[in-house]
Amino acid sequence: MSKQQIGVVGLAVMGKNLAWNIESRGYTVSVYNRSSEKVDDMLKESVGKQIVGTYSVEEFVSSLESPRKIMLMVQAGAATDATINSLLPLLDKGDILIDGGNTYYKDTIRRNKELSEHGIHFIGTGVSGGEEGALTGPSIMPGGQKEAYELVAPIFEAISAKVNGDACSIYIGPDGAGHYVKMVHNGIEYADMQLIAESYFLMKNVLNLSADELHEVFAEWNKGELDSYLIEITADIFKKKDAETGKPMVDVILDKAGQKGTGKWTSQSALDLGTPLPIITESVFARFISSLKEERVKASKVLSGPAPVLPEGSKEEVIEAIRRALYMSKIASYAQGFAQMRAASEEYDWNLQYGDIAMIFRGGCIIRAQFLQKIKEAYDRDPGLLNLMLDEYFKEIVESYQAALREVISIAVKNGVPVPGFSTALSYYDSYRTETLPANLIQAQRDYFGAHTYQRVDKDGTFHTEWLED
Ligand code: ATR
């Protein structure tokens, strides 16, 4: 029997859709799943397709062309290790394992190292775009051995989303680089969603906009600088009515946000690297506080806020200020995400190419947006750019939109509407642009109580003061 060009293990919806996507580009695909019903089900749904079902790891591995290319689409964590361990004795040197799960990047670093000791290449790849993206064209972020990537690059490029003819798949860097970038992508997605949610909340609670009016606002915003998948679906969401009650769908959904942990990982990495990532981190915390629903309901009966204060200016002016606040905060958020990738790239020696990363975020994935082209252009202008806000395009926007962000935050504060994302975006901007922060006092305190020493503004060296001596 002829051998297949690639194998996919794990036939839950992501694995199945990815296998069909690969097959649809003219490749032959073997599939395998631990429980055989999923193989049977997939074969039933694959009539006329070049999909070969296999029912044991032995049958699966021997059905593949050499060097074997095996895509793992199993649950991240222990399942991935278990699957690798079942395949490993059957593989030959030079075979390529590809983990397309939402894997923690440190696991990918470890697996890459362990497998390379067996002569097996290991690519950890971010696959973004959800079920639909997996089937029709995801954004793909592969990390691992470059020479192994070259062997799978034609397949990845064929199955990925395309923007202006460019494939949204590019080699990211060694070992865990791909999964790291996917993780930061998800963190950025948390922040984008939080900032959009704050914009909605202000328009609903301060301007009293109806769901239909909110639909109009977001649809309008999607025609300009904010043009993006998330703004587009937000506009759609406000149009949808609940079949049972006839109310806007958004009004019958409980305000408790779930999460699967990738935002938290991004923040944990920021803390480990010592890089400021406040907008994404606030967005994670905002989900946590949302999940304290029962506590908030109780607190709302005990703790009061201010009386409502009508904002100055017309409704249209306030909506435009919120749009500007959203765009400026989004810029600050991406500045943080990209600065964190820079810190990680230095820490792990990944040589990340930030413009390329912005390019592959442009299509297929949840954060796809016109604006990513601007990030690409910024890194084309200066590959060593320290912070996106220092680029000429972004500098002009943040300088001119800061007044709106300040105004919007003050409207929120006066009305007692929480805007953690907007507030921290502005604090980041103000901290980053401030030559002298009050950390001199913190250093004095540390030296006072713990003799931690400090540096001086007027000469080099390390100093300590006996604070209690006259
Ligand atoms: P779903 O709930 O959609 O099936 P899942 O539980 O995340 O998704 O599992 C995704 C894939 O990981 C499945 O193919 C699953 O195999 P089974 O269908 O046999 O459950 C696979 N998977 C989970 N744990 C596994 C393990 N320990 N070893 C091998 N495969 C595993």
Coordinates of N, CA, C and O in Angstrom, one line a residue, residues 33-164:
N33 N -6.4 7.9 16.3 CA -6.9 8.4 17.5 C -6.9 7.3 18.6 O -7.2 6.1 18.2
R34 N -6.6 7.7 19.8 CA -6.5 6.6 20.9 C -7.8 5.8 20.9 O -7.8 4.6 20.9
S35 N -8.9 6.5 20.9 CA -10.2 5.6 20.9 C -10.7 5.6 19.5 O -10.8 6.6 18.8
S36 N -10.9 4.3 19.0 CA -11.1 4.1 17.6 C -12.4 4.7 17.0 O -12.5 4.9 15.8
E37 N -13.4 4.9 17.9 CA -14.7 5.5 17.4 C -14.4 6.8 16.6 O -15.1 7.0 15.6
K38 N -13.5 7.6 17.1 CA -13.2 8.9 16.5 C -12.7 8.7 15.0 O -12.9 9.4 14.1
V39 N -11.9 7.6 14.9 CA -11.4 7.3 13.5 C -12.6 6.9 12.6 O -12.7 7.3 11.5
D40 N -13.4 6.0 13.2 CA -14.6 5.5 12.4 C -15.4 6.7 12.0 O -15.8 6.8 10.8
D41 N -15.7 7.6 13.0 CA -16.6 8.7 12.7 C -16.0 9.6 11.6 O -16.7 10.1 10.7
M42 N -14.7 9.8 11.7 CA -14.0 10.7 10.7 C -14.1 10.1 9.4 O -14.4 10.8 8.4
L43 N -13.9 8.8 9.3 CA -13.9 8.1 7.9 C -15.3 8.2 7.3 O -15.4 8.5 6.1
K44 N -16.3 8.1 8.2 CA -17.7 8.2 7.7 C -17.9 9.6 7.1 O -18.6 9.8 6.1
E45 N -17.2 10.6 7.7 CA -17.4 12.0 7.2 C -16.4 12.4 6.1 O -16.4 13.5 5.7
S46 N -15.6 11.4 5.7 CA -14.5 11.7 4.8 C -14.6 11.0 3.4 O -13.6 10.8 2.7
V47 N -15.8 10.6 3.1 CA -16.0 9.9 1.8 C -15.5 10.7 0.6 O -15.7 11.9 0.5
G48 N -14.7 10.0 -0.2 CA -14.1 10.7 -1.4 C -12.9 11.5 -1.1 O -12.3 12.1 -2.0
K49 N -12.4 11.5 0.2 CA -11.2 12.2 0.6 C -10.0 11.3 0.7 O -10.2 10.1 1.0
Q50 N -8.8 11.8 0.5 CA -7.6 11.0 0.6 C -7.2 10.9 2.1 O -6.1 11.3 2.5
I51 N -8.1 10.3 2.9 CA -7.8 10.2 4.3 C -7.8 8.7 4.6 O -8.7 7.9 4.3
V52 N -6.7 8.2 5.2 CA -6.6 6.8 5.6 C -6.7 6.6 7.1 O -5.9 7.2 7.8
G53 N -7.6 5.9 7.5 CA -7.8 5.7 9.0 C -6.9 4.5 9.4 O -6.7 3.5 8.7
T54 N -6.3 4.7 10.6 CA -5.5 3.6 11.2 C -5.9 3.4 12.6 O -6.4 4.3 13.3
Y55 N -5.7 2.1 13.1 CA -6.3 1.7 14.4 C -5.3 1.3 15.4 O -5.6 0.8 16.5
S56 N -4.0 1.5 15.1 CA -2.9 1.2 16.1 C -1.8 2.2 15.8 O -1.6 2.6 14.7
V57 N -1.0 2.5 16.8 CA 0.2 3.3 16.5 C 1.1 2.7 15.5 O 1.6 3.4 14.6
E58 N 1.2 1.3 15.6 CA 2.1 0.6 14.6 C 1.6 0.8 13.2 O 2.3 1.2 12.3
E59 N 0.3 0.6 13.0 CA -0.3 0.7 11.7 C -0.2 2.2 11.2 O 0.2 2.5 10.0
F60 N -0.4 3.1 12.1 CA -0.3 4.5 11.8 C 1.1 4.9 11.3 O 1.3 5.5 10.2
V61 N 2.1 4.5 12.2 CA 3.5 4.9 11.9 C 4.0 4.3 10.6 O 4.6 4.9 9.7
S62 N 3.6 3.0 10.4 CA 4.1 2.4 9.1 C 3.4 2.8 7.9 O 3.8 2.5 6.8
S63 N 2.3 3.6 8.1 CA 1.6 4.1 6.9 C 2.1 5.3 6.3 O 1.7 5.9 5.3
L64 N 3.2 5.9 7.0 CA 3.7 7.2 6.6 C 5.0 7.2 5.8 O 5.9 6.3 6.1
E65 N 5.1 8.1 4.9 CA 6.4 8.3 4.1 C 7.5 8.7 5.0 O 7.2 9.4 6.0
S66 N 8.7 8.4 4.6 CA 9.9 8.8 5.4 C 10.5 10.1 4.8 O 10.6 10.2 3.6
P67 N 11.1 11.0 5.6 CA 10.9 11.1 7.0 C 9.5 11.4 7.4 O 8.8 12.2 6.7
R68 N 9.0 10.7 8.4 CA 7.6 10.8 8.8 C 7.3 12.2 9.3 O 8.1 12.8 10.1
K69 N 6.1 12.7 9.0 CA 5.7 14.0 9.5 C 4.4 13.7 10.2 O 3.4 13.3 9.6
I70 N 4.4 13.9 11.5 CA 3.3 13.5 12.4 C 2.8 14.7 13.2 O 3.6 15.3 13.9
M71 N 1.6 15.1 12.9 CA 1.0 16.2 13.6 C 0.2 15.7 14.8 O -0.7 14.9 14.7
L72 N 0.6 16.2 16.0 CA -0.1 15.8 17.2 C -1.2 16.8 17.6 O -0.8 18.0 17.7
M73 N -2.4 16.4 17.6 CA -3.5 17.3 17.9 C -4.3 16.8 19.2 O -5.5 16.8 19.2
V74 N -3.5 16.4 20.1 CA -4.1 15.8 21.4 C -4.2 16.9 22.4 O -3.6 17.9 22.3
Q75 N -4.8 16.6 23.5 CA -4.9 17.5 24.6 C -3.5 17.9 25.1 O -2.7 17.0 25.2
A76 N -3.3 19.2 25.4 CA -2.0 19.6 25.8 C -1.7 19.0 27.2 O -2.6 18.7 28.0
G77 N -0.4 18.8 27.5 CA 0.0 18.3 28.8 C 0.3 16.8 28.8 O 1.0 16.3 27.9
A78 N -0.3 16.1 29.8 CA 0.1 14.7 29.9 C -0.3 13.9 28.7 O 0.5 12.9 28.3
A79 N -1.4 14.2 28.0 CA -1.8 13.5 26.8 C -0.7 13.6 25.7 O -0.5 12.6 25.0
T80 N -0.1 14.7 25.6 CA 0.9 14.9 24.6 C 2.1 14.0 24.9 O 2.6 13.3 24.0
D81 N 2.5 14.0 26.2 CA 3.7 13.2 26.6 C 3.3 11.7 26.3 O 4.1 11.0 25.8
A82 N 2.1 11.3 26.7 CA 1.7 9.9 26.6 C 1.7 9.5 25.1 O 2.2 8.4 24.7
T83 N 1.2 10.4 24.2 CA 1.2 10.1 22.8 C 2.6 10.0 22.2 O 2.9 9.1 21.5
I84 N 3.5 11.0 22.6 CA 4.8 11.0 22.1 C 5.5 9.6 22.6 O 6.2 9.0 21.8
N85 N 5.3 9.3 23.8 CA 6.0 8.0 24.3 C 5.5 6.8 23.6 O 6.2 5.9 23.4
S86 N 4.2 6.8 23.2 CA 3.7 5.6 22.4 C 4.3 5.6 21.0 O 4.5 4.5 20.5
L87 N 4.6 6.7 20.5 CA 5.1 6.8 19.1 C 6.6 6.5 19.0 O 7.1 5.9 18.1
L88 N 7.3 7.1 20.0 CA 8.8 7.1 20.0 C 9.5 5.8 19.6 O 10.3 5.9 18.7
P89 N 9.1 4.7 20.2 CA 9.8 3.5 19.9 C 9.7 3.1 18.4 O 10.5 2.3 17.9
L90 N 8.7 3.6 17.7 CA 8.4 3.2 16.3 C 9.0 4.2 15.3 O 8.9 3.9 14.1
L91 N 9.6 5.3 15.8 CA 10.1 6.3 14.9 C 11.5 6.1 14.5 O 12.3 5.3 15.2
D92 N 11.9 6.7 13.4 CA 13.3 6.6 13.0 C 14.0 8.0 13.1 O 13.2 9.0 13.0
K93 N 15.3 8.0 13.2 CA 16.0 9.3 13.2 C 15.6 10.1 12.0 O 15.4 9.6 10.9
G94 N 15.4 11.4 12.2 CA 15.0 12.3 11.1 C 13.5 12.5 11.0 O 13.1 13.4 10.3
D95 N 12.7 11.7 11.7 CA 11.3 11.9 11.6 C 10.9 13.2 12.4 O 11.7 13.6 13.2
I96 N 9.7 13.7 12.0 CA 9.4 15.0 12.6 C 8.0 14.9 13.3 O 7.0 14.5 12.7
L97 N 8.1 15.2 14.6 CA 6.8 15.3 15.3 C 6.4 16.8 15.4 O 7.3 17.6 15.7
I98 N 5.2 17.0 15.2 CA 4.7 18.4 15.3 C 3.6 18.5 16.3 O 2.6 17.8 16.1
D99 N 3.8 19.3 17.3 CA 2.7 19.5 18.3 C 1.9 20.7 18.0 O 2.4 21.9 18.1
G100 N 0.7 20.5 17.5 CA -0.2 21.7 17.2 C -1.2 22.1 18.3 O -2.1 22.8 18.0
G101 N -0.9 21.5 19.5 CA -1.8 21.8 20.6 C -1.5 23.2 21.2 O -0.5 23.8 20.9
N102 N -2.4 23.6 22.2 CA -2.1 24.8 22.9 C -1.2 24.5 24.1 O -1.5 24.6 25.3
T103 N 0.1 24.2 23.8 CA 1.0 23.7 24.7 C 1.8 24.8 25.4 O 2.1 25.8 24.8
Y104 N 2.1 24.6 26.7 CA 2.9 25.6 27.4 C 4.4 25.5 26.8 O 4.9 24.4 26.7
Y105 N 4.9 26.7 26.5 CA 6.2 26.7 25.8 C 7.3 26.0 26.5 O 8.2 25.5 25.8
K106 N 7.3 26.0 27.8 CA 8.4 25.3 28.5 C 8.3 23.8 28.3 O 9.4 23.1 28.3
D107 N 7.1 23.3 28.1 CA 7.0 21.8 27.8 C 7.6 21.6 26.4 O 8.2 20.6 26.1
T108 N 7.4 22.5 25.5 CA 7.9 22.4 24.1 C 9.4 22.4 24.1 O 10.1 21.6 23.5
I109 N 10.0 23.3 24.9 CA 11.4 23.4 25.0 C 12.0 22.0 25.6 O 12.9 21.5 25.0
R110 N 11.3 21.5 26.6 CA 11.7 20.2 27.2 C 11.6 19.1 26.1 O 12.6 18.3 25.9
R111 N 10.5 19.0 25.5 CA 10.2 17.9 24.5 C 11.2 18.0 23.3 O 11.7 17.0 22.8
N112 N 11.5 19.2 22.9 CA 12.4 19.4 21.8 C 13.7 18.9 22.1 O 14.4 18.2 21.3
K113 N 14.2 19.2 23.4 CA 15.5 18.7 23.8 C 15.5 17.2 24.0 O 16.4 16.5 23.4
E114 N 14.5 16.7 24.6 CA 14.5 15.2 24.9 C 14.5 14.4 23.6 O 15.2 13.5 23.4
L115 N 13.6 14.9 22.6 CA 13.5 14.1 21.4 C 14.7 14.3 20.5 O 15.0 13.4 19.8
S116 N 15.3 15.5 20.6 CA 16.5 15.6 19.7 C 17.6 14.7 20.2 O 18.4 14.2 19.4
E117 N 17.6 14.3 21.5 CA 18.6 13.3 21.9 C 18.3 11.9 21.3 O 19.2 11.0 21.2
H118 N 17.1 11.7 20.8 CA 16.8 10.5 20.0 C 16.9 10.7 18.5 O 16.5 9.8 17.8
G119 N 17.3 11.8 18.1 CA 17.4 12.1 16.7 C 16.1 12.5 16.0 O 15.9 12.4 14.8
I120 N 15.1 12.7 16.9 CA 13.7 13.1 16.3 C 13.6 14.6 16.4 O 13.9 15.2 17.4
H121 N 13.1 15.2 15.3 CA 12.8 16.6 15.3 C 11.5 16.9 15.9 O 10.6 16.1 15.8
F122 N 11.4 18.0 16.6 CA 10.2 18.3 17.3 C 9.8 19.8 17.0 O 10.5 20.7 17.4
I123 N 8.7 20.0 16.4 CA 8.2 21.3 16.1 C 7.0 21.6 17.0 O 6.0 20.8 16.9
G124 N 7.0 22.6 17.7 CA 5.9 23.1 18.5 C 5.3 24.2 17.8 O 5.9 25.2 17.6
T125 N 4.0 24.0 17.4 CA 3.5 25.1 16.6 C 2.1 25.7 17.2 O 1.3 24.9 17.6
G126 N 2.1 27.0 17.2 CA 0.8 27.6 17.5 C -0.1 27.5 16.3 O 0.3 27.6 15.2
V127 N -1.4 27.1 16.5 CA -2.4 27.1 15.5 C -3.5 28.0 16.0 O -4.2 27.6 16.9
S128 N -3.7 29.1 15.3 CA -4.8 30.0 15.8 C -5.9 30.2 14.8 O -5.6 30.2 13.6
G129 N -7.1 30.3 15.3 CA -8.2 30.5 14.4 C -9.4 29.7 14.7 O -10.4 29.7 14.0
G130 N -9.2 28.9 15.8 CA -10.3 28.1 16.3 C -10.6 27.0 15.3 O -9.9 26.7 14.3
E131 N -11.8 26.4 15.4 CA -12.2 25.2 14.6 C -12.3 25.6 13.1 O -11.9 24.9 12.2
E132 N -12.9 26.8 12.9 CA -13.1 27.2 11.5 C -11.8 27.5 10.9 O -11.5 27.1 9.7
G133 N -10.9 28.2 11.6 CA -9.6 28.4 11.1 C -8.8 27.2 10.7 O -8.2 27.1 9.7
A134 N -8.9 26.2 11.6 CA -8.2 24.9 11.4 C -8.6 24.3 10.1 O -7.8 23.7 9.3
L135 N -9.9 24.4 9.7 CA -10.4 23.8 8.5 C -10.1 24.6 7.3 O -9.8 24.1 6.2
T136 N -10.2 26.0 7.4 CA -10.1 26.8 6.2 C -8.8 27.6 6.0 O -8.5 28.0 4.9
G137 N -8.1 27.7 7.1 CA -6.8 28.5 7.0 C -6.5 29.2 8.3 O -6.9 30.3 8.5
P138 N -5.7 28.5 9.2 CA -5.3 29.2 10.4 C -4.1 30.0 10.3 O -3.4 30.0 9.2
S139 N -3.7 30.7 11.3 CA -2.4 31.4 11.4 C -1.5 30.4 12.1 O -1.9 29.8 13.1
I140 N -0.4 30.1 11.6 CA 0.5 29.0 12.1 C 1.8 29.6 12.6 O 2.5 30.3 11.8
M141 N 2.2 29.2 13.8 CA 3.4 29.8 14.4 C 4.4 28.6 14.8 O 4.3 28.2 16.0
P142 N 5.2 28.1 13.9 CA 6.0 27.0 14.2 C 7.4 27.3 14.8 O 8.0 28.2 14.3
G143 N 7.7 26.5 15.8 CA 9.1 26.7 16.4 C 9.7 25.3 16.5 O 9.0 24.3 16.6
G144 N 11.0 25.3 16.3 CA 11.7 24.0 16.4 C 12.9 24.0 15.5 O 13.4 25.1 15.1
Q145 N 13.4 22.8 15.1 CA 14.6 22.8 14.3 C 14.3 23.4 12.9 O 13.3 22.9 12.3
K146 N 15.1 24.3 12.5 CA 14.8 25.0 11.2 C 14.8 24.0 10.0 O 13.9 24.1 9.1
E147 N 15.7 23.0 10.0 CA 15.8 22.1 8.9 C 14.6 21.2 8.8 O 14.1 20.8 7.8
A148 N 14.0 20.9 10.0 CA 12.7 20.1 10.0 C 11.6 21.0 9.5 O 10.7 20.5 8.8
Y149 N 11.6 22.3 9.9 CA 10.5 23.2 9.5 C 10.5 23.2 8.0 O 9.5 23.2 7.3
E150 N 11.7 23.3 7.4 CA 11.8 23.4 5.9 C 11.0 22.3 5.2 O 10.4 22.5 4.2
L151 N 11.1 21.1 5.8 CA 10.4 19.9 5.2 C 8.9 20.0 5.3 O 8.2 19.4 4.5
V152 N 8.4 20.7 6.3 CA 6.9 20.8 6.5 C 6.4 22.1 6.0 O 5.2 22.3 5.9
A153 N 7.3 23.1 5.7 CA 6.9 24.4 5.3 C 5.9 24.4 4.1 O 4.9 25.2 4.2
P154 N 6.1 23.6 3.1 CA 5.1 23.7 2.0 C 3.7 23.3 2.4 O 2.7 23.9 2.0
I155 N 3.6 22.3 3.4 CA 2.3 21.9 3.8 C 1.7 23.1 4.7 O 0.5 23.5 4.5
F156 N 2.5 23.6 5.6 CA 2.0 24.7 6.5 C 1.6 25.9 5.7 O 0.5 26.5 5.9
E157 N 2.4 26.2 4.7 CA 2.0 27.4 3.9 C 0.8 27.2 3.1 O -0.1 28.0 2.9
A158 N 0.6 25.9 2.6 CA -0.6 25.6 1.8 C -1.9 25.7 2.7 O -2.9 26.1 2.2
I159 N -1.8 25.2 3.9 CA -3.0 25.2 4.7 C -3.3 26.5 5.5 O -4.4 26.6 6.0
S160 N -2.4 27.4 5.5 CA -2.6 28.6 6.4 C -3.4 29.6 5.7 O -3.7 29.5 4.5
A161 N -3.9 30.5 6.5 CA -4.6 31.7 5.9 C -3.7 32.5 5.0 O -2.4 32.4 5.1
K162 N -4.2 33.2 4.1 CA -3.4 34.1 3.2 C -3.9 35.5 3.3 O -5.1 35.7 3.3
V163 N -3.0 36.4 3.3 CA -3.3 37.8 3.2 C -2.5 38.5 2.1 O -1.3 38.4 2.1
N164 N -3.2 39.0 1.1 CA -2.6 39.6 -0.1 C -1.6 38.6 -0.7 O -0.5 38.9 -1.1

